mmCIF file of C-alpha atoms in Angstrom:
data_model
loop_
_atom_site.group_PDB
_atom_site.id
_atom_site.type_symbol
_atom_site.label_atom_id
_atom_site.label_comp_id
_atom_site.label_asym_id
_atom_site.label_seq_id
_atom_site.Cartn_x
_atom_site.Cartn_y
_atom_site.Cartn_z
ATOM 1 C CA MET A 1 15.664 7.931 -0.947
ATOM 2 C CA SER A 2 12.783 9.939 0.487
ATOM 3 C CA VAL A 3 10.911 12.686 -1.370
ATOM 4 C CA ASP A 4 7.383 14.043 -1.280
ATOM 5 C CA LEU A 5 4.504 14.972 -3.552
ATOM 6 C CA ARG A 6 1.408 17.102 -3.002
ATOM 7 C CA LEU A 7 -1.879 15.413 -3.889
ATOM 8 C CA GLY A 8 -4.473 18.177 -4.136
ATOM 9 C CA SER A 9 -7.617 16.066 -4.376
ATOM 10 C CA LEU A 10 -9.093 12.603 -3.946
ATOM 11 C CA ALA A 11 -8.756 12.170 -7.713
ATOM 12 C CA ASP A 12 -5.016 12.955 -7.466
ATOM 13 C CA THR A 13 -4.630 10.422 -4.658
ATOM 14 C CA THR A 14 -6.435 7.699 -6.602
ATOM 15 C CA ALA A 15 -4.469 8.590 -9.759
ATOM 16 C CA PHE A 16 -1.187 8.158 -7.881
ATOM 17 C CA GLY A 17 -2.315 4.647 -6.942
ATOM 18 C CA ALA A 18 -3.108 3.974 -10.598
ATOM 19 C CA ARG A 19 0.408 5.066 -11.596
ATOM 20 C CA LEU A 20 1.810 2.522 -9.149
ATOM 21 C CA ALA A 21 0.114 -0.278 -11.082
ATOM 22 C CA ALA A 22 2.650 0.071 -13.909
ATOM 23 C CA LEU A 23 5.502 -0.383 -11.415
ATOM 24 C CA VAL A 24 4.433 -3.260 -9.173
ATOM 25 C CA GLU A 25 5.411 -6.898 -9.555
ATOM 26 C CA ALA A 26 4.478 -10.108 -7.781
ATOM 27 C CA GLY A 27 6.498 -10.304 -4.571
ATOM 28 C CA ASP A 28 6.436 -6.539 -3.970
ATOM 29 C CA VAL A 29 5.209 -4.957 -0.761
ATOM 30 C CA VAL A 30 3.754 -1.451 -0.682
ATOM 31 C CA THR A 31 3.051 -0.070 2.778
ATOM 32 C CA LEU A 32 0.651 2.803 3.361
ATOM 33 C CA GLU A 33 0.922 4.854 6.537
ATOM 34 C CA GLY A 34 -1.034 7.853 7.746
ATOM 35 C CA ALA A 35 -3.849 8.896 10.038
ATOM 36 C CA LEU A 36 -7.440 7.781 9.586
ATOM 37 C CA GLY A 37 -8.827 9.436 6.471
ATOM 38 C CA ALA A 38 -5.406 10.379 5.078
ATOM 39 C CA GLY A 39 -5.980 8.531 1.781
ATOM 40 C CA LYS A 40 -4.363 5.119 2.257
ATOM 41 C CA THR A 41 -7.353 3.200 0.929
ATOM 42 C CA SER A 42 -7.750 5.705 -1.933
ATOM 43 C CA ILE A 43 -4.234 4.913 -3.146
ATOM 44 C CA ALA A 44 -4.954 1.192 -2.803
ATOM 45 C CA ARG A 45 -8.233 1.551 -4.740
ATOM 46 C CA GLY A 46 -6.512 3.424 -7.558
ATOM 47 C CA LEU A 47 -3.828 0.740 -7.733
ATOM 48 C CA LEU A 48 -6.350 -2.109 -7.725
ATOM 49 C CA ALA A 49 -8.507 -0.453 -10.387
ATOM 50 C CA ALA A 50 -5.487 0.004 -12.646
ATOM 51 C CA LEU A 51 -4.613 -3.671 -12.104
ATOM 52 C CA GLY A 52 -8.025 -4.523 -13.553
ATOM 53 C CA LEU A 53 -10.404 -4.666 -10.600
ATOM 54 C CA GLU A 54 -13.888 -3.641 -11.658
ATOM 55 C CA GLY A 55 -15.935 -1.712 -9.138
ATOM 56 C CA GLU A 56 -14.692 -0.159 -5.928
ATOM 57 C CA ALA A 57 -12.433 -2.246 -3.727
ATOM 58 C CA PRO A 58 -13.816 -2.604 -0.211
ATOM 59 C CA SER A 59 -11.688 -1.477 2.701
ATOM 60 C CA PRO A 60 -10.198 -4.590 4.333
ATOM 61 C CA THR A 61 -10.523 -3.110 7.838
ATOM 62 C CA PHE A 62 -12.844 -5.843 9.101
ATOM 63 C CA ALA A 63 -11.692 -8.718 6.885
ATOM 64 C CA ILE A 64 -8.041 -7.719 7.556
ATOM 65 C CA VAL A 65 -6.945 -9.429 4.303
ATOM 66 C CA GLN A 66 -8.820 -8.938 1.030
ATOM 67 C CA PRO A 67 -7.410 -11.206 -1.710
ATOM 68 C CA TYR A 68 -7.651 -10.624 -5.459
ATOM 69 C CA ALA A 69 -6.495 -13.014 -8.175
ATOM 70 C CA PRO A 70 -6.374 -13.131 -11.972
ATOM 71 C CA PRO A 71 -8.446 -12.597 -13.999
ATOM 72 C CA GLU A 72 -9.919 -10.120 -11.492
ATOM 73 C CA THR A 73 -6.513 -8.364 -11.378
ATOM 74 C CA ARG A 74 -3.460 -8.831 -13.606
ATOM 75 C CA LEU A 75 -1.490 -10.399 -10.734
ATOM 76 C CA PRO A 76 -2.433 -11.822 -7.324
ATOM 77 C CA VAL A 77 -2.905 -9.086 -4.726
ATOM 78 C CA LEU A 78 -3.465 -9.136 -0.990
ATOM 79 C CA HIS A 79 -4.856 -5.841 0.314
ATOM 80 C CA VAL A 80 -4.170 -5.897 4.040
ATOM 81 C CA ASP A 81 -5.350 -3.568 6.799
ATOM 82 C CA LEU A 82 -3.599 -4.184 10.109
ATOM 83 C CA TYR A 83 -5.477 -1.492 12.040
ATOM 84 C CA ARG A 84 -7.235 -4.032 14.270
ATOM 85 C CA LEU A 85 -4.082 -5.985 15.183
ATOM 86 C CA ASP A 86 -3.142 -5.585 18.824
ATOM 87 C CA ASP A 87 0.184 -7.421 18.714
ATOM 88 C CA PRO A 88 2.694 -8.051 15.893
ATOM 89 C CA ALA A 89 2.590 -11.779 16.807
ATOM 90 C CA GLU A 90 -0.936 -11.896 15.339
ATOM 91 C CA LEU A 91 0.605 -11.318 11.911
ATOM 92 C CA ASP A 92 1.781 -14.954 11.751
ATOM 93 C CA GLU A 93 -1.841 -16.124 11.717
ATOM 94 C CA LEU A 94 -2.512 -14.188 8.501
ATOM 95 C CA GLY A 95 -0.010 -16.182 6.412
ATOM 96 C CA LEU A 96 1.323 -13.126 4.615
ATOM 97 C CA ASN A 97 4.946 -14.267 4.492
ATOM 98 C CA ASP A 98 4.176 -17.223 2.233
ATOM 99 C CA ALA A 99 1.644 -15.355 0.113
ATOM 100 C CA GLY A 100 4.086 -12.538 -0.471
ATOM 101 C CA TYR A 101 6.260 -14.597 -2.797
ATOM 102 C CA ASP A 102 3.742 -14.653 -5.635
ATOM 103 C CA SER A 103 1.442 -11.769 -4.702
ATOM 104 C CA LEU A 104 1.601 -8.030 -4.400
ATOM 105 C CA LEU A 105 1.025 -7.026 -0.778
ATOM 106 C CA ILE A 106 -0.617 -3.660 -0.142
ATOM 107 C CA VAL A 107 -0.401 -3.091 3.604
ATOM 108 C CA GLU A 108 -2.251 -0.354 5.458
ATOM 109 C CA TRP A 109 -1.162 0.381 9.040
ATOM 110 C CA PRO A 110 2.173 -1.501 8.678
ATOM 111 C CA ASP A 111 3.402 -0.122 12.009
ATOM 112 C CA ARG A 112 1.088 -2.668 13.696
ATOM 113 C CA ALA A 113 3.364 -5.424 12.335
ATOM 114 C CA GLY A 114 6.445 -4.162 14.168
ATOM 115 C CA ASP A 115 9.536 -2.295 13.059
ATOM 116 C CA ASP A 116 11.168 -5.236 11.268
ATOM 117 C CA ALA A 117 8.272 -6.169 8.990
ATOM 118 C CA TRP A 118 8.884 -5.868 5.251
ATOM 119 C CA PRO A 119 12.313 -4.183 5.175
ATOM 120 C CA ASP A 120 12.268 -4.114 1.342
ATOM 121 C CA ALA A 121 8.840 -2.487 1.076
ATOM 122 C CA LEU A 122 8.067 0.673 -0.810
ATOM 123 C CA ARG A 123 6.976 2.851 2.119
ATOM 124 C CA LEU A 124 4.356 5.501 1.405
ATOM 125 C CA THR A 125 3.189 7.922 4.087
ATOM 126 C CA LEU A 126 0.269 10.312 3.743
ATOM 127 C CA ALA A 127 -0.358 13.422 5.818
ATOM 128 C CA THR A 128 -3.244 15.864 5.554
ATOM 129 C CA GLU A 129 -2.267 19.458 4.823
ATOM 130 C CA PRO A 130 -4.134 22.405 6.442
ATOM 131 C CA ASP A 131 -5.992 23.040 3.150
ATOM 132 C CA GLY A 132 -7.168 19.395 2.930
ATOM 133 C CA ALA A 133 -4.618 18.300 0.332
ATOM 134 C CA ARG A 134 -2.437 15.277 1.037
ATOM 135 C CA ARG A 135 1.344 15.250 1.347
ATOM 136 C CA LEU A 136 2.742 11.931 0.155
ATOM 137 C CA THR A 137 6.221 10.986 1.311
ATOM 138 C CA TRP A 138 8.007 7.843 0.176
ATOM 139 C CA ILE A 139 11.020 5.789 1.064
ATOM 140 C CA VAL A 140 12.242 3.757 -1.889
ATOM 141 C CA PRO A 141 14.271 0.636 -1.087
ATOM 142 C CA ALA A 142 17.077 -0.565 -3.337
ATOM 143 C CA ALA A 143 14.803 -3.154 -4.966
ATOM 144 C CA TRP A 144 12.580 -0.328 -6.275
ATOM 145 C CA GLU A 145 15.161 2.275 -7.312
ATOM 146 C CA ARG A 146 15.521 1.163 -10.936
ATOM 147 C CA ARG A 147 11.776 1.423 -11.579
ATOM 148 C CA TRP A 148 10.781 4.358 -9.363
ATOM 149 C CA PRO A 149 9.938 7.313 -11.647
ATOM 150 C CA PHE A 150 9.360 9.991 -9.001
ATOM 151 C CA ARG A 151 12.516 11.949 -8.205
#
């Protein structure tokens, strides 16, 4: 299923991320796609804040993987930014497959991991509208359909 939603402001984008916090479970993967500045990290920050993270989450662009664990967040989270990966083979070095069993993975720039990465992920794509708003499009896999409230 693929539908879209208009996010008129940064606050709307962050609030959407916060709404995701009520839906995510350990073992889930949420991918965030879109151009630089489209709002990927804003959704991730809203999600992390709603999971209990105090303060603003740093962008994991340079660290590539930013881990969070209880009590900092209500469940283990790996916020991943694959922008700097040059080859999908580099993904193996990050150890995300094993960590994904008991953690929520939030993955920015998932296309850098190759087409077959995370087939059961909730796929969110952001695009900037001419007026500066964001258009959020999602693809909901079967594993998410029972809990996905946006129709």
